[in-house]
PDB file of C-alpha atoms in Angstrom:
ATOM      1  CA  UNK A   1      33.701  -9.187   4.125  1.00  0.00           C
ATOM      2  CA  UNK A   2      36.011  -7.683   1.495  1.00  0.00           C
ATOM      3  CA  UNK A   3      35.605 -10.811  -1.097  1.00  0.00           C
ATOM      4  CA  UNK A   4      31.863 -10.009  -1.779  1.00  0.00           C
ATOM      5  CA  UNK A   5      31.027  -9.483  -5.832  1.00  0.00           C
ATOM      6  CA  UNK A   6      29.512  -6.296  -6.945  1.00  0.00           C
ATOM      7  CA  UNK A   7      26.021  -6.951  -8.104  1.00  0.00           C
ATOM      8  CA  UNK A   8      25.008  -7.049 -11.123  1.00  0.00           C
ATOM      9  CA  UNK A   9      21.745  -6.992 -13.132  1.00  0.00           C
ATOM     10  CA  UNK A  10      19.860 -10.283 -13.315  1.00  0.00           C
ATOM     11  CA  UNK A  11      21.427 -11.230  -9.830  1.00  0.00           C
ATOM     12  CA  UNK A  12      18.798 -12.913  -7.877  1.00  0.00           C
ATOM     13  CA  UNK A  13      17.591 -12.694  -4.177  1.00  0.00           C
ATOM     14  CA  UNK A  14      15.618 -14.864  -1.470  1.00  0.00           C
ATOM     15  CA  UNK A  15      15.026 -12.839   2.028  1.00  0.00           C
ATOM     16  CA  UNK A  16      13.137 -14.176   5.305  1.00  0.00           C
ATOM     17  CA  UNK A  17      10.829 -11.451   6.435  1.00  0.00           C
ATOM     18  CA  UNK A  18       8.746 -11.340   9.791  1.00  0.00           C
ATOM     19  CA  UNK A  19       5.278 -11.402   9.999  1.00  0.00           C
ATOM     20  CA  UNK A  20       2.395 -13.851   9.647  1.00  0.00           C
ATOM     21  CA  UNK A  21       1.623 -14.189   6.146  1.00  0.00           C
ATOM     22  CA  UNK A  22       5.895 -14.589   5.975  1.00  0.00           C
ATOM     23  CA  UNK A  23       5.863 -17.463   8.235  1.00  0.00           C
ATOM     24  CA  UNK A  24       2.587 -18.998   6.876  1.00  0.00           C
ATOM     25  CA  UNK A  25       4.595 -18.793   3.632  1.00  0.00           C
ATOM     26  CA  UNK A  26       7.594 -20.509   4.992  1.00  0.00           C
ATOM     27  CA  UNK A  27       5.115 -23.297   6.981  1.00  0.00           C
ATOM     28  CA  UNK A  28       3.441 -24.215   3.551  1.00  0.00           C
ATOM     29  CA  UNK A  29       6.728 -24.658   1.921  1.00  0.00           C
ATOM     30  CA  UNK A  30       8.086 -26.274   4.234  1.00  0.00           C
ATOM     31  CA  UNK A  31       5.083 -28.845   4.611  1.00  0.00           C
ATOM     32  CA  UNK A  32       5.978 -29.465   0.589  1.00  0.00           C
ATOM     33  CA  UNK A  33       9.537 -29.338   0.927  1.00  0.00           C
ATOM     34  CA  UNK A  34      12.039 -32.580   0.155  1.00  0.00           C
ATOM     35  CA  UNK A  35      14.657 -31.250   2.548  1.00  0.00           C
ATOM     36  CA  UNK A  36      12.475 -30.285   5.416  1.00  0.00           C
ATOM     37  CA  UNK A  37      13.821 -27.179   5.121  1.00  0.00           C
ATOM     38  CA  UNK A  38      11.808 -23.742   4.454  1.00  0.00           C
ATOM     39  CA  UNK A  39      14.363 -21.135   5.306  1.00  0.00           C
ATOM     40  CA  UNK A  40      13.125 -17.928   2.623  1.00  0.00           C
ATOM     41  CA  UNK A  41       9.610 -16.616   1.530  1.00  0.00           C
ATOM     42  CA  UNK A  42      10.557 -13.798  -0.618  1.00  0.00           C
ATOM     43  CA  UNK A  43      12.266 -14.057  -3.790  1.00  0.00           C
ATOM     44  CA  UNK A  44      13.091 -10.722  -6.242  1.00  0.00           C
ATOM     45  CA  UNK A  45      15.387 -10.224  -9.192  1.00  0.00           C
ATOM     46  CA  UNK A  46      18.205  -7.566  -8.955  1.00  0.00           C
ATOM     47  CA  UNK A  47      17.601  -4.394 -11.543  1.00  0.00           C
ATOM     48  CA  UNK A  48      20.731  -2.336 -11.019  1.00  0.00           C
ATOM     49  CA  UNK A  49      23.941  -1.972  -9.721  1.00  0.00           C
ATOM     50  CA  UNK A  50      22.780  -0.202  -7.064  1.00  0.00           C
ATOM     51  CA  UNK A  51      20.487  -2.318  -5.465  1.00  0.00           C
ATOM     52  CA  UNK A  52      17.341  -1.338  -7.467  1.00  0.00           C
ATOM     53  CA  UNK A  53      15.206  -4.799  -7.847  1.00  0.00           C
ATOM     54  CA  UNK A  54      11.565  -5.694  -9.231  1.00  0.00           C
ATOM     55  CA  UNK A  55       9.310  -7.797  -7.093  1.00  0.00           C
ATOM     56  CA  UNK A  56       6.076  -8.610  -6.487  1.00  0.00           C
ATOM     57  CA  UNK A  57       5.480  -7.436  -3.350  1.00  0.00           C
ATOM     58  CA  UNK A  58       1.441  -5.950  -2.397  1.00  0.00           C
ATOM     59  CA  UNK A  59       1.992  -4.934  -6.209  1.00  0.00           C
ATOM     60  CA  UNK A  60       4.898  -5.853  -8.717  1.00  0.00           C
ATOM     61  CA  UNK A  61       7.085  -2.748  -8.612  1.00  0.00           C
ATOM     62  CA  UNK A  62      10.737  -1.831  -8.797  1.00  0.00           C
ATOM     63  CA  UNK A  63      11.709  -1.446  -4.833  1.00  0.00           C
ATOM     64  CA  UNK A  64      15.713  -1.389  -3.625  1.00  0.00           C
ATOM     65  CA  UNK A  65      17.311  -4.489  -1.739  1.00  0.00           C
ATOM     66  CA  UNK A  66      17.851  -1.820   0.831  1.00  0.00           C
ATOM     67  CA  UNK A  67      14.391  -2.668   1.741  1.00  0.00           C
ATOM     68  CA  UNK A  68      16.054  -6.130   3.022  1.00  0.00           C
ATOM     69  CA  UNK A  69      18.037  -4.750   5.755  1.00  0.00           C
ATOM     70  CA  UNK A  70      18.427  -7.063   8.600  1.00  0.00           C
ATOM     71  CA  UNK A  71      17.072  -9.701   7.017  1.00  0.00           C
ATOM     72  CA  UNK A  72      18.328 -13.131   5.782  1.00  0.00           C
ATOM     73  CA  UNK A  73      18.900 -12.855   2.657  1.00  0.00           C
ATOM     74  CA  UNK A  74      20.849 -15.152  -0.285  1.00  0.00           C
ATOM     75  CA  UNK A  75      22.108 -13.087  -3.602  1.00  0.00           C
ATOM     76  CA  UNK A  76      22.819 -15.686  -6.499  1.00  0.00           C
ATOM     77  CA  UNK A  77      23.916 -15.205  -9.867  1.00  0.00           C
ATOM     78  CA  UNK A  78      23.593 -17.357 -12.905  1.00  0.00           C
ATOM     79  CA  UNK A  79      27.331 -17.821 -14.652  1.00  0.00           C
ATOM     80  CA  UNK A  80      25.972 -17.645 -17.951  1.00  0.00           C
ATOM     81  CA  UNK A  81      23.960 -13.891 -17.473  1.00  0.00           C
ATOM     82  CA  UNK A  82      25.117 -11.233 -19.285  1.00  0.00           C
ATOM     83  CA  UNK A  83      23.731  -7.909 -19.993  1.00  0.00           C
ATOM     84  CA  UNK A  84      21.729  -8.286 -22.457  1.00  0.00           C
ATOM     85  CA  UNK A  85      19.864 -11.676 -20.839  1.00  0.00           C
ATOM     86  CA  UNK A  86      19.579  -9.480 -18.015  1.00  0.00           C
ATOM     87  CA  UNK A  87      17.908  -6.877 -19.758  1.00  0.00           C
ATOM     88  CA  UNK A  88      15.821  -9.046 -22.126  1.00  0.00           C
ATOM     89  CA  UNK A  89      14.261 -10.882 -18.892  1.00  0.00           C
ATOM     90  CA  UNK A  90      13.502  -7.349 -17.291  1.00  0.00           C
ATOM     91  CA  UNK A  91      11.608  -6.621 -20.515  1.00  0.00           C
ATOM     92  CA  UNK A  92       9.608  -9.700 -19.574  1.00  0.00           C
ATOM     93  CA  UNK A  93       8.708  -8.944 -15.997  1.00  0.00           C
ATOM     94  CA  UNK A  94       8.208  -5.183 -16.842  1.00  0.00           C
ATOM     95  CA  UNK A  95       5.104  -6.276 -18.640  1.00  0.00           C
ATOM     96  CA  UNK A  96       3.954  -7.119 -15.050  1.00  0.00           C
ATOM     97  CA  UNK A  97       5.031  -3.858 -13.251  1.00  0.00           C
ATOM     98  CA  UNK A  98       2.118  -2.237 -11.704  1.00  0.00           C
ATOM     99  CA  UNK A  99       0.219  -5.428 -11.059  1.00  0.00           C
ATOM    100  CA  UNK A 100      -1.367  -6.281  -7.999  1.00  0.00           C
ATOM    101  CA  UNK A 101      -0.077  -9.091  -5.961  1.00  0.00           C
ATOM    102  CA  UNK A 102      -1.994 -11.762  -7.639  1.00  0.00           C
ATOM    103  CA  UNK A 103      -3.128 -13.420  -3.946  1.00  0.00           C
ATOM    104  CA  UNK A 104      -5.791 -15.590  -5.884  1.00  0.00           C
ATOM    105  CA  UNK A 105      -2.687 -17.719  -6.713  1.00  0.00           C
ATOM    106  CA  UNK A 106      -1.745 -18.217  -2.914  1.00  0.00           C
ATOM    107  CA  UNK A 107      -4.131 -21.100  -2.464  1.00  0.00           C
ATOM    108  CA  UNK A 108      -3.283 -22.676  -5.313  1.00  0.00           C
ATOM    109  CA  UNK A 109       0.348 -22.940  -3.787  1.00  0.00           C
ATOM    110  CA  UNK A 110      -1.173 -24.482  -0.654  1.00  0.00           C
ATOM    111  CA  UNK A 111      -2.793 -26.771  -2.701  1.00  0.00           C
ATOM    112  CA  UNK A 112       0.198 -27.474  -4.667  1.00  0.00           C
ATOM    113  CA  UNK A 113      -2.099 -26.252  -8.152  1.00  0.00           C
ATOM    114  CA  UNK A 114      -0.330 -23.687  -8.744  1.00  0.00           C
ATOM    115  CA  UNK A 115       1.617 -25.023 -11.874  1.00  0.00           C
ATOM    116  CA  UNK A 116      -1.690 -25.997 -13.712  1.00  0.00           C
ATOM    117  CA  UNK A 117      -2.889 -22.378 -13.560  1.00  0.00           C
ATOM    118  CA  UNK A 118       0.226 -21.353 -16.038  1.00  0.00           C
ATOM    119  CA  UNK A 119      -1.290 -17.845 -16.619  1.00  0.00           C
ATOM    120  CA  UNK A 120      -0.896 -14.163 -15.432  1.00  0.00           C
ATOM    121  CA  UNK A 121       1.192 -12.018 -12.816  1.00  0.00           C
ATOM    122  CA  UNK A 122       2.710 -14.881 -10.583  1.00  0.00           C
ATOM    123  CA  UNK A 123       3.720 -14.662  -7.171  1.00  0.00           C
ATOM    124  CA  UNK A 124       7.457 -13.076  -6.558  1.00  0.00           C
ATOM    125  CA  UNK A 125       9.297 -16.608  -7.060  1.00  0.00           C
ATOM    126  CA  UNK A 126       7.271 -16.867 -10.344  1.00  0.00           C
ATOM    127  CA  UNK A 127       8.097 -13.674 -10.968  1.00  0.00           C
ATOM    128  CA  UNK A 128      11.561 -14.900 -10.724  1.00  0.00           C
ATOM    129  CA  UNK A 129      10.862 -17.497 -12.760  1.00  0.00           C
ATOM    130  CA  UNK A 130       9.613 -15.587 -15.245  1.00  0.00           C
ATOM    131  CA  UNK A 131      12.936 -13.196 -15.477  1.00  0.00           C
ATOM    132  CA  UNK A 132      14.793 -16.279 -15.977  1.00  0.00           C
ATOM    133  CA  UNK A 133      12.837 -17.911 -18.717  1.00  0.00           C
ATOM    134  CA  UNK A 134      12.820 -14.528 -20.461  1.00  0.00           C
ATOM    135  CA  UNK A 135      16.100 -14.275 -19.892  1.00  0.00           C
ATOM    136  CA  UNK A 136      16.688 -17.501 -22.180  1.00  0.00           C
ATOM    137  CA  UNK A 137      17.562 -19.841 -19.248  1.00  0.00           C
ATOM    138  CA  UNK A 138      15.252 -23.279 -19.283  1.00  0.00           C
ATOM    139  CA  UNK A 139      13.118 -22.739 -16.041  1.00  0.00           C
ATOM    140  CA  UNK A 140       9.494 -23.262 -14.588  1.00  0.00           C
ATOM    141  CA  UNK A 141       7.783 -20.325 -13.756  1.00  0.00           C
ATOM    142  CA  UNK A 142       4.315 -21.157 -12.420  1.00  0.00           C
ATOM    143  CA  UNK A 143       4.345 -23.132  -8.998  1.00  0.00           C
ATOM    144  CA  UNK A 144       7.869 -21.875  -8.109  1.00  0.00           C
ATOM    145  CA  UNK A 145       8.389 -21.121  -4.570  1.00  0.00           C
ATOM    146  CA  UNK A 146      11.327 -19.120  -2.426  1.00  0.00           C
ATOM    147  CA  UNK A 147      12.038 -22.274  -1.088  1.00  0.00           C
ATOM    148  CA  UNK A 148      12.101 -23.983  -4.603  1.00  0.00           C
ATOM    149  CA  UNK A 149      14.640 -21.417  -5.902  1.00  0.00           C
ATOM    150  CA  UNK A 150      16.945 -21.125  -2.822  1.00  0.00           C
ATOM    151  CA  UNK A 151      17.376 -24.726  -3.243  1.00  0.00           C
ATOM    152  CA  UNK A 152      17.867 -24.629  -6.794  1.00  0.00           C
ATOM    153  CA  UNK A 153      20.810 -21.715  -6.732  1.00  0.00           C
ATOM    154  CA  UNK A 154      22.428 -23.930  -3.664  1.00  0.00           C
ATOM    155  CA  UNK A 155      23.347 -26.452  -5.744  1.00  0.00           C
ATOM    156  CA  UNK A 156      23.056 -25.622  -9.631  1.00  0.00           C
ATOM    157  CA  UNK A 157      26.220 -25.907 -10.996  1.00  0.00           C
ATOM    158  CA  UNK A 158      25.541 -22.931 -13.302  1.00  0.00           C
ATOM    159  CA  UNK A 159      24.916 -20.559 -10.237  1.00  0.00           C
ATOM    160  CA  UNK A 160      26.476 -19.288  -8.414  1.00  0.00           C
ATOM    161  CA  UNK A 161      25.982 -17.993  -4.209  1.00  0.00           C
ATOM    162  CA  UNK A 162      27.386 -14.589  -3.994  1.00  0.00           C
ATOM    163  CA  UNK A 163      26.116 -14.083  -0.313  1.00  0.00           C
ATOM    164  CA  UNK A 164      24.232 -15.574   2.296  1.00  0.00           C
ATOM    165  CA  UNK A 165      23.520 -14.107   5.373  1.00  0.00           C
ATOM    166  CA  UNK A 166      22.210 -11.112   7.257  1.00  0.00           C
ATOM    167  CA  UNK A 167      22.289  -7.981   4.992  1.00  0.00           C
ATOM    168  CA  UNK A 168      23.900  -4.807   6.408  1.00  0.00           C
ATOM    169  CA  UNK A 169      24.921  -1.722   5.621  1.00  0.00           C
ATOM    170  CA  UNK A 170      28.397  -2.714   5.428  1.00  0.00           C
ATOM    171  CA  UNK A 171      27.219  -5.517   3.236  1.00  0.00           C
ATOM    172  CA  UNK A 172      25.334  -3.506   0.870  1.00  0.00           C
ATOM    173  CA  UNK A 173      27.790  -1.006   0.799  1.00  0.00           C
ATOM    174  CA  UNK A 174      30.055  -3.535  -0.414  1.00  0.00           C
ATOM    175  CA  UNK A 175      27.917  -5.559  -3.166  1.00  0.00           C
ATOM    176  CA  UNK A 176      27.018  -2.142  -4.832  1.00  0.00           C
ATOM    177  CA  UNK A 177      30.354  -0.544  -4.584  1.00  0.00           C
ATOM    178  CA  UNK A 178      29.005   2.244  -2.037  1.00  0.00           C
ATOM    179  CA  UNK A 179      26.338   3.347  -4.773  1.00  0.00           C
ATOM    180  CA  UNK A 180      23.453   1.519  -3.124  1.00  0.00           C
ATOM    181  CA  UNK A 181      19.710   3.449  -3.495  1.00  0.00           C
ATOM    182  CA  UNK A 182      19.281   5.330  -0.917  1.00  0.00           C
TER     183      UNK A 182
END
């Protein structure tokens, strides 16, 4: 530790939580994946700071990447955000705060439909998606997956992999400067 960036708003996240639905996620993406590789099955965009985020969790909300703790998680930022992309692709996704998790759109992803159903609350990597295309940055939004966008950020010469690994305290502490959301 000690080389870590401070987040910043518009940072992005993938975690790996437990549980079935988690692992189904990471089976189905991995069953479409071109690397054999399904490694993440939550994606979320990075509010604040201090760790506040938006996802689209059981419904779209504002939650903290707290919530990630011992977890895998990646952090990536795009090298062209600045504050006011950030804030003009939180505008977009706040249109979906208070949503519920739009599972109608999880068989569609096991189908591999999703993209041709281009309309309402997505999923948390379309979420994602969405932040960045709002955000002015060329990107798909519907049919996105974790996996898709942990892929992406790996080797997209305009991001950029601020950490990867299990989050901790220490970590946290670190990435928000010791002002992390309690």
């Amino acid at each position: 530790m000690g080389n870590l960036k401070v987040l910043r708003p518009g940072d992005l996240f993938c975690s790996r939580s437990k549980g079935a639905l988690s692992c189904a996620i990471r089976v189905v993406q991995w069953f479409w994946s071109t690397d054999n590789e399904s490694t993440y099955n939550h994606t979320g965009v990075v509010a604040n700071p201090e760790g506040g985020t938006v996802e689209a969790r059981w419904r779209i909300h504002h939650y903290r990447l707290k919530d990630q703790l011992g977890h895998r998680v990646l952090i990536a930022r795009n090298l062209g955000m600045t504050p006011i992309r950030a804030a003009t692709g939180l505008a977009v996704v706040e249109k979906d705060v208070g949503c519920l998790y739009p599972v109608w759109r999880l068989p569609l992803h096991l189908l591999k439909l999703s993209k041709f159903f281009a309309f309402g609350p997505g999923v948390c990597s379309e979420l994602t998606g969405k932040f960045m295309a709002g955000a002015g940055f060329k990107n798909i939004v519907y049919g996105l997956t974790p996996d898709d966008l942990a892929d992406r950020w790996r080797i997209d010469k305009d991001m950029e992999v601020i950490f990867e690994g299990q989050l901790t305290i220490e970590v946290l502490a670190e990435l928000t400067n010791g002002r992390w959301e309690k």
